[in-house]
XYZ file of C-alpha atoms in Angstrom:
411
model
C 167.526 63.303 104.045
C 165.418 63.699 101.439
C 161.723 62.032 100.753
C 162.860 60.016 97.674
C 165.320 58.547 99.459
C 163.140 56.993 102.086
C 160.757 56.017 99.870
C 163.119 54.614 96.560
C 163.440 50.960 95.754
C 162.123 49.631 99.937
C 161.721 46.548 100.335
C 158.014 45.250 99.645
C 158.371 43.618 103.329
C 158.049 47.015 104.866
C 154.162 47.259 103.958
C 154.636 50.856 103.199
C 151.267 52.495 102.556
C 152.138 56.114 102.075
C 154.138 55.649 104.896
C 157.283 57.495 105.497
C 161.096 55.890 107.172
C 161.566 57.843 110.395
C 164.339 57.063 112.930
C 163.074 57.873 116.479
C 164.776 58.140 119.945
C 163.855 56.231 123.023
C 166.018 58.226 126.089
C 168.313 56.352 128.526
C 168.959 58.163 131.788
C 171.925 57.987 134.082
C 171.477 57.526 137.795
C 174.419 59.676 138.651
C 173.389 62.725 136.697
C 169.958 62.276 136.709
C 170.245 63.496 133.200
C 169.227 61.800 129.997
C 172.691 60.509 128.511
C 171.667 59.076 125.123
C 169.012 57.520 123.220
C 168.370 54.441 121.557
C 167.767 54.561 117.285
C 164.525 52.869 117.026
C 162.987 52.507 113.538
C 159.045 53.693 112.944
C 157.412 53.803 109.512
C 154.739 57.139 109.991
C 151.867 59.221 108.223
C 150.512 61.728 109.641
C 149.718 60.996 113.552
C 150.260 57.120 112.953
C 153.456 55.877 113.767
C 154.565 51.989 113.392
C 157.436 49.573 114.786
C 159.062 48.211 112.064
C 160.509 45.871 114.715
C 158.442 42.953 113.520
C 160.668 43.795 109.828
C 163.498 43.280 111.439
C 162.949 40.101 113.419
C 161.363 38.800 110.093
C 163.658 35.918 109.523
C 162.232 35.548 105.940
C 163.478 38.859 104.711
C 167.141 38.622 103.411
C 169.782 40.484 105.561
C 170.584 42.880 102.435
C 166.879 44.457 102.536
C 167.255 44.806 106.611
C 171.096 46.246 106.148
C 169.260 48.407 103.637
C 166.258 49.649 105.409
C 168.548 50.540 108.532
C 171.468 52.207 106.355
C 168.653 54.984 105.851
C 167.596 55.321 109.220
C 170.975 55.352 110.523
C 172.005 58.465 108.367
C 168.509 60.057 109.506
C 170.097 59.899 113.052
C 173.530 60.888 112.323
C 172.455 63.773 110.459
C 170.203 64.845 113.342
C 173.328 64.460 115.613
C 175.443 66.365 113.634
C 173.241 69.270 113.798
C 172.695 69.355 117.791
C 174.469 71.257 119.986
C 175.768 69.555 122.709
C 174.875 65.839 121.311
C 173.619 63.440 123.309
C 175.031 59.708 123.233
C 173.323 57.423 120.050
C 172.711 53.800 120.611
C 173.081 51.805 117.424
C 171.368 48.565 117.031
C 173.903 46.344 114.502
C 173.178 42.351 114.013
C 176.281 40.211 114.233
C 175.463 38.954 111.269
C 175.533 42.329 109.508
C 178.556 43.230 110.687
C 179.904 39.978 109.978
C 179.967 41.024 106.070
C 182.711 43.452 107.025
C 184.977 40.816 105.904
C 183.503 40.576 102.599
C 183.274 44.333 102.096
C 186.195 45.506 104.164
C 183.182 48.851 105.081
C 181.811 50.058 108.454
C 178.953 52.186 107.231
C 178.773 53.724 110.808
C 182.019 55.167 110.327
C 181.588 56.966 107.372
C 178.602 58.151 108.377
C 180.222 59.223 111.501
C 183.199 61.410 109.267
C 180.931 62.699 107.168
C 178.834 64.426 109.425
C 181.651 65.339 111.983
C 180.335 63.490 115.251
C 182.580 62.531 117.992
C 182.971 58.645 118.182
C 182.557 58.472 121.766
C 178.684 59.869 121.257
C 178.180 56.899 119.646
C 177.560 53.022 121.686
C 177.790 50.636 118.873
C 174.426 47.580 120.879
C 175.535 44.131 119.712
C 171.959 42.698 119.185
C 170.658 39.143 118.340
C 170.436 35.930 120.137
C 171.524 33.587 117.509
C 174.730 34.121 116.008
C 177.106 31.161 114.542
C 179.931 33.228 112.838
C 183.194 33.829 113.415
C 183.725 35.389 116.589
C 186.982 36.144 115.867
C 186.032 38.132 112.698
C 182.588 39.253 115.241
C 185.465 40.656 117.925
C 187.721 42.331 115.234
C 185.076 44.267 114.174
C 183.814 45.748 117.203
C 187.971 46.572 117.867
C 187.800 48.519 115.136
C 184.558 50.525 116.155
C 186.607 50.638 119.671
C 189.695 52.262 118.330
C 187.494 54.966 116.791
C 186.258 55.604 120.469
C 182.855 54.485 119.893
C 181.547 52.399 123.160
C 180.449 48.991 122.909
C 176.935 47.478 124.134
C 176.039 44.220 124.331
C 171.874 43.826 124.580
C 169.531 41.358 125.716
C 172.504 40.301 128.828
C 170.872 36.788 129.699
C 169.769 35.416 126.248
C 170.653 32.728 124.087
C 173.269 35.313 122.289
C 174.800 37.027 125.504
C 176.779 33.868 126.874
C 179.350 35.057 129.370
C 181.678 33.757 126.954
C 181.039 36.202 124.497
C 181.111 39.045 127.288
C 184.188 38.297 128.214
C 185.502 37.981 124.516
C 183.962 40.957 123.457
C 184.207 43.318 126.998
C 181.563 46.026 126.275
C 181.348 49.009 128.087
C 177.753 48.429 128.482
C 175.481 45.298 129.625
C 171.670 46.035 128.599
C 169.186 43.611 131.072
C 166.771 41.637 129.058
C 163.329 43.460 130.016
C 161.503 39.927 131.160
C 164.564 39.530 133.956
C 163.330 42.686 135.456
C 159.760 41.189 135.584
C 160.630 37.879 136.661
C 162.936 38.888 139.556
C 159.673 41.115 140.594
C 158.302 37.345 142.030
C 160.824 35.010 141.737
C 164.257 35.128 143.586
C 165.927 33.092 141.806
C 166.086 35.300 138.748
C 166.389 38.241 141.125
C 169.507 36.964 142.516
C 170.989 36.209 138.695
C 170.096 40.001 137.977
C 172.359 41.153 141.035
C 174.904 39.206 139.700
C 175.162 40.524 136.218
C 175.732 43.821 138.520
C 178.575 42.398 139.914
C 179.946 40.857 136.191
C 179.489 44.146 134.902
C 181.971 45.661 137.834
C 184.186 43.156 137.562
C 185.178 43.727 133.898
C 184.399 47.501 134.075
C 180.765 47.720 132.185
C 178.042 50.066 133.244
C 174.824 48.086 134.112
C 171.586 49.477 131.818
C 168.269 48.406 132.686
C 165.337 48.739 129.589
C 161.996 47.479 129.711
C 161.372 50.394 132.847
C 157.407 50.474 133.021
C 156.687 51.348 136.581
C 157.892 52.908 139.728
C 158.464 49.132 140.581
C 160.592 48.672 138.083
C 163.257 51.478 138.647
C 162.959 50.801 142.003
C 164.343 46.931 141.554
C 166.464 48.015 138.924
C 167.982 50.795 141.077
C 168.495 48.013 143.716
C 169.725 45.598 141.037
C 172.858 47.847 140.582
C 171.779 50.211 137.058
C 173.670 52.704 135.963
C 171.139 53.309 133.248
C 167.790 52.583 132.482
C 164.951 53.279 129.822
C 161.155 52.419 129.317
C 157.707 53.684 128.804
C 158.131 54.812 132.146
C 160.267 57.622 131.036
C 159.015 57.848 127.308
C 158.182 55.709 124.281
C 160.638 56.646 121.251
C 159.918 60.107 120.209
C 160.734 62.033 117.135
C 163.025 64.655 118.130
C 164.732 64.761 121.238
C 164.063 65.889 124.892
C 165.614 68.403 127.306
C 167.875 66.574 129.443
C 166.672 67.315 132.800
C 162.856 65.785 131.656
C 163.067 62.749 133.894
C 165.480 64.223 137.050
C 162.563 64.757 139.651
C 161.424 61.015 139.069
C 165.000 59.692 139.608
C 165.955 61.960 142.537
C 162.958 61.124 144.260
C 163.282 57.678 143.766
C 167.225 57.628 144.616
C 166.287 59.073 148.025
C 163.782 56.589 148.572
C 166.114 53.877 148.287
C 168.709 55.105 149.980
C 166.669 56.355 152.910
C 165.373 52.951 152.833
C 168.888 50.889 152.635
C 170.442 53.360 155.051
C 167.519 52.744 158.170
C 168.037 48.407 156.445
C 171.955 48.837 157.019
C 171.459 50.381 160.807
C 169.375 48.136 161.601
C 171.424 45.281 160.823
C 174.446 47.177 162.800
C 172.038 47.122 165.683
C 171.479 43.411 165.243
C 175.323 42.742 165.374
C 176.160 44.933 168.088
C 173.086 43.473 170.282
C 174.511 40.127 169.939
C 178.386 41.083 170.358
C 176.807 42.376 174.106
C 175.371 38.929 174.380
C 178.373 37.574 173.681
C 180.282 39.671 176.111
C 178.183 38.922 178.579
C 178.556 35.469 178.256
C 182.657 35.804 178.297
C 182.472 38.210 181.554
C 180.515 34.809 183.225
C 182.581 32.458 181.781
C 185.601 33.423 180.583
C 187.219 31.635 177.942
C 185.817 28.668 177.545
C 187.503 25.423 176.027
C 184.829 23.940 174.562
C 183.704 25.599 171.699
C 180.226 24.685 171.696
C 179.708 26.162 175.128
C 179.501 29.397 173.550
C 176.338 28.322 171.020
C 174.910 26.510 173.786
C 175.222 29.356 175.981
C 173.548 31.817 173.513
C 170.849 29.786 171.783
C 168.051 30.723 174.448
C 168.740 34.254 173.978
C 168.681 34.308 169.768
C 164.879 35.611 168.105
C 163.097 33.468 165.633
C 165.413 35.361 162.553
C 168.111 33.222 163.649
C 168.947 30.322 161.669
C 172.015 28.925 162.234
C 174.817 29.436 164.380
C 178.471 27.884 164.822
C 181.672 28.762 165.758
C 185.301 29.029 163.752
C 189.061 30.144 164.548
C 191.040 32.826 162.322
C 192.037 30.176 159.878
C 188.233 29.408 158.305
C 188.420 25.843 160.051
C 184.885 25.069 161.765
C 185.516 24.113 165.602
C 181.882 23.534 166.672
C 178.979 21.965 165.416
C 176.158 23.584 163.428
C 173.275 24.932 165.744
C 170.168 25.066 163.471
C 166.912 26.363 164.080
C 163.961 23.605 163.839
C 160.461 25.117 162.541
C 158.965 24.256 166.127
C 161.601 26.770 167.117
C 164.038 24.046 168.943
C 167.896 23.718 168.100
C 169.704 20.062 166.431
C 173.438 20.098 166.260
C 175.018 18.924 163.034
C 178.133 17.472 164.516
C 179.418 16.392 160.603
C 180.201 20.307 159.859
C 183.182 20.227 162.722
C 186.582 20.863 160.883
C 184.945 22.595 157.824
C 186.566 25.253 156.006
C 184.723 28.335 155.235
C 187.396 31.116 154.544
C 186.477 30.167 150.566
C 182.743 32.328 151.720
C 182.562 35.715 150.205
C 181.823 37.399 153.818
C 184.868 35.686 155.451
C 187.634 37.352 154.359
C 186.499 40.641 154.422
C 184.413 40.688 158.196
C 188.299 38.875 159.433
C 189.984 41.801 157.877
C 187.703 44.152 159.678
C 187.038 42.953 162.961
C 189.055 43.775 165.960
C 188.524 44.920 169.757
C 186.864 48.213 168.591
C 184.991 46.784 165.973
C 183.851 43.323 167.192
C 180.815 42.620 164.965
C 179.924 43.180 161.068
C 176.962 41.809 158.889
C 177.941 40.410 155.330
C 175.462 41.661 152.303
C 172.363 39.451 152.186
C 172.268 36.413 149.461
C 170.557 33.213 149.030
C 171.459 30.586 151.712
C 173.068 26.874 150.424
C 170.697 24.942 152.412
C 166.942 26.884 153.036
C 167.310 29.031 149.615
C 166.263 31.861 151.781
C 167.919 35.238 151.493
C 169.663 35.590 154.480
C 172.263 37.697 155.987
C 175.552 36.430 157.975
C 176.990 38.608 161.574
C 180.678 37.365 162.542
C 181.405 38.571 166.140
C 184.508 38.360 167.433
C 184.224 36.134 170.178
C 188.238 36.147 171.332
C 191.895 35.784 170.353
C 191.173 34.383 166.673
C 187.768 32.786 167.480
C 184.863 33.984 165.579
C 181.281 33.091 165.684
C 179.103 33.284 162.879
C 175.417 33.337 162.927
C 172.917 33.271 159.536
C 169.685 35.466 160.320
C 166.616 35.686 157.776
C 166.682 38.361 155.438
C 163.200 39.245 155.383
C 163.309 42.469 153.686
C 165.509 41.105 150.748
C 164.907 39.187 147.368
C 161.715 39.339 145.199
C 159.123 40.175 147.495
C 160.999 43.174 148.834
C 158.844 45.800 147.138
């Protein structure tokens, strides 16, 4: 593109001062291929050695949508035309307004595919990021749009997952192929587990309707480490690479990811047999206590039985039959170390538990015990983790343990 057309008619907004319109690239990398995939179109304003955001130009409320729509129209080619003339692309990440594309249904136009004919890309190089936080139009008109940009095989993104804009509502109306974490979740869930345990579960949204997790905001070994943990598929930061001017080879980040993709997995693997050990140690107990005194009619004998021989990590402990239905009381650890029973849980139903149906379907005589993943508990708020042990002919006793290597302060 040619000077005069990054430098005709701009807006006054811009603050241009012999400044040149430059779109730059900001690299996502996949976990699985330890490869950069794509990059993200970020607009800079640059002379000479300086380079500037023109983010705060396009947050500026006060500047009227046609100068932003204008603005990134140029950019947007800039990038396209650099696509077009790389060999073996890499994947573009276009930031669009709703808003913006919103006017579709006055102009009946999709710039971006135009652009994307007249320079002979491949659709699916091309992830169409739903940005903003406010938005009160149509969603209908919002959700035919983005079909349209689907149909062409471009992939859909949905940014700033967690924000005002991002309502699971809208998710589910829209179903991107993408979920980008707002950066402040990853630093929050660094001390808080409450927003730790939100961020796992936009993992598990994003499985459920078949979206790839993204993580952006990466800034320190910390960071890809949680986000690694949190379930990412992708991520990007200043970790990797501010947004650059031309793009990188695609193995630039691959030692820092496969070194710290064998860190966690060394580390989850030893977490994982550990926990085994913890099941299988107290199916023994268990056994032991059955070989003594056989099958015992009341239910609570078992607890009673094995509370003396249970560390300080256990925190509760009761017993249920195949069906869910509670048959003993609750056994729960004091913080002088003592046991109370809670005799007002008898007859509770717990199949509707994540863990239950899953450990049932697994457990039999050669596989007596298993451990459900860790999460927050209903009544302490502590992560912990729950072992079912097959006590006998559909009787199953459960027992919560602390989860001390889970949750925010894990790293």
């Amino acid at each position: 593109m040619s000077d005069a057309r990054t430098t005709l008619a701009l807006p006054k907004a811009l603050g241009l001062n012999g400044e040149k319109l430059a779109a730059y690239y900001q690299p996502i990398i996949a976990m699985d291929t330890r490869r950069i995939m794509g990059y993200e179109v970020l607009a800079r304003a640059v002379k000479g050695d300086f380079v500037r955001s023109l983010g705060p130009f396009f947050s500026d409320e006060s500047v009227p949508d046609e100068e932003h729509i204008l603005v990134d129209r140029l950019l947007r080619e800039q990038a396209f035309a650099k696509l077009g003339r790389t060999e073996d692309p890499p994947m573009l990440f276009i930031n669009l307004k709703p808003s913006w594309i919103y006017r579709y249904e006055q102009s009946g136009e999709l710039f971006t595919l135009s652009l994307l004919q007249k320079y002979g890309i491949d659709p699916r190089r091309v992830v169409i990021e739903i940005t903003e936080q406010s938005f009160r139009g149509s969603m209908e008109v919002l959700r035919t749009v983005v079909d349209l940009y689907r149909e062409q095989g471009c992939q859909i993104a949905i940014d700033d997952v967690g924000s005002g804009f991002s309502s699971f509502d809208r998710i589910a109306q829209i179903q991107p192929n993408l979920l980008k974490i707002d950066i402040h979740m990853i630093k929050k869930s660094a001390t808080h587990d409450g927003y730790f345990g939100v961020l796992r579960s936009f993992s598990d949204m994003a499985e459920l309707i078949g979206a790839s997790l993204l993580v952006e905001g990466v800034e320190t070994r910390e960071d890809l480490a949680r986000s690694i943990q949190a379930g990412a598929r992708y991520v990007q930061g200043f970790m990797f690479a501010k947004a650059e001017a031309d793009f990188r080879a695609s193995d630039s980040f691959a030692a820092i990811i496969i070194e710290e993709l064998e860190r966690h997995l060394l580390h989850h693997v030893i977490s994982e047999r550990d926990w085994q050990v913890k099941a299988e140690q107290l199916a023994k107990k268990l056994a032991r206590i059955r070989e003594k005194a056989g099958n015992m009619d009341d239910k609570d004998g078992w607890a009673l039985q094995l509370l003396p021989e249970l560390d300080s990590g256990y925190i509760r402990v009761y017993l249920c039959n195949q069906d869910g239905i509670q048959l003993s009381a609750n056994y729960c650890r004091e913080l002088d170390g003592s046991w109370r029973s809670e005799d007002q849980f008898r007859g509770a139903n717990w199949c509707w538990r994540p863990y239950f149906v899953p450990n049932l379907v697994q457990m039999n005589e050669d596989r007596r015990s298993i451990v459900s993943r860790a999460y927050i508990d209903l009544d302490t708020h502590a992560w912990i983790r729950t072992i079912s042990v097959l006590v006998g002919p559909g009787l199953i006793l459960f027992a919560d343990l602390v989860d001390m290597e889970h949750g925010a302060q894990s790293f």
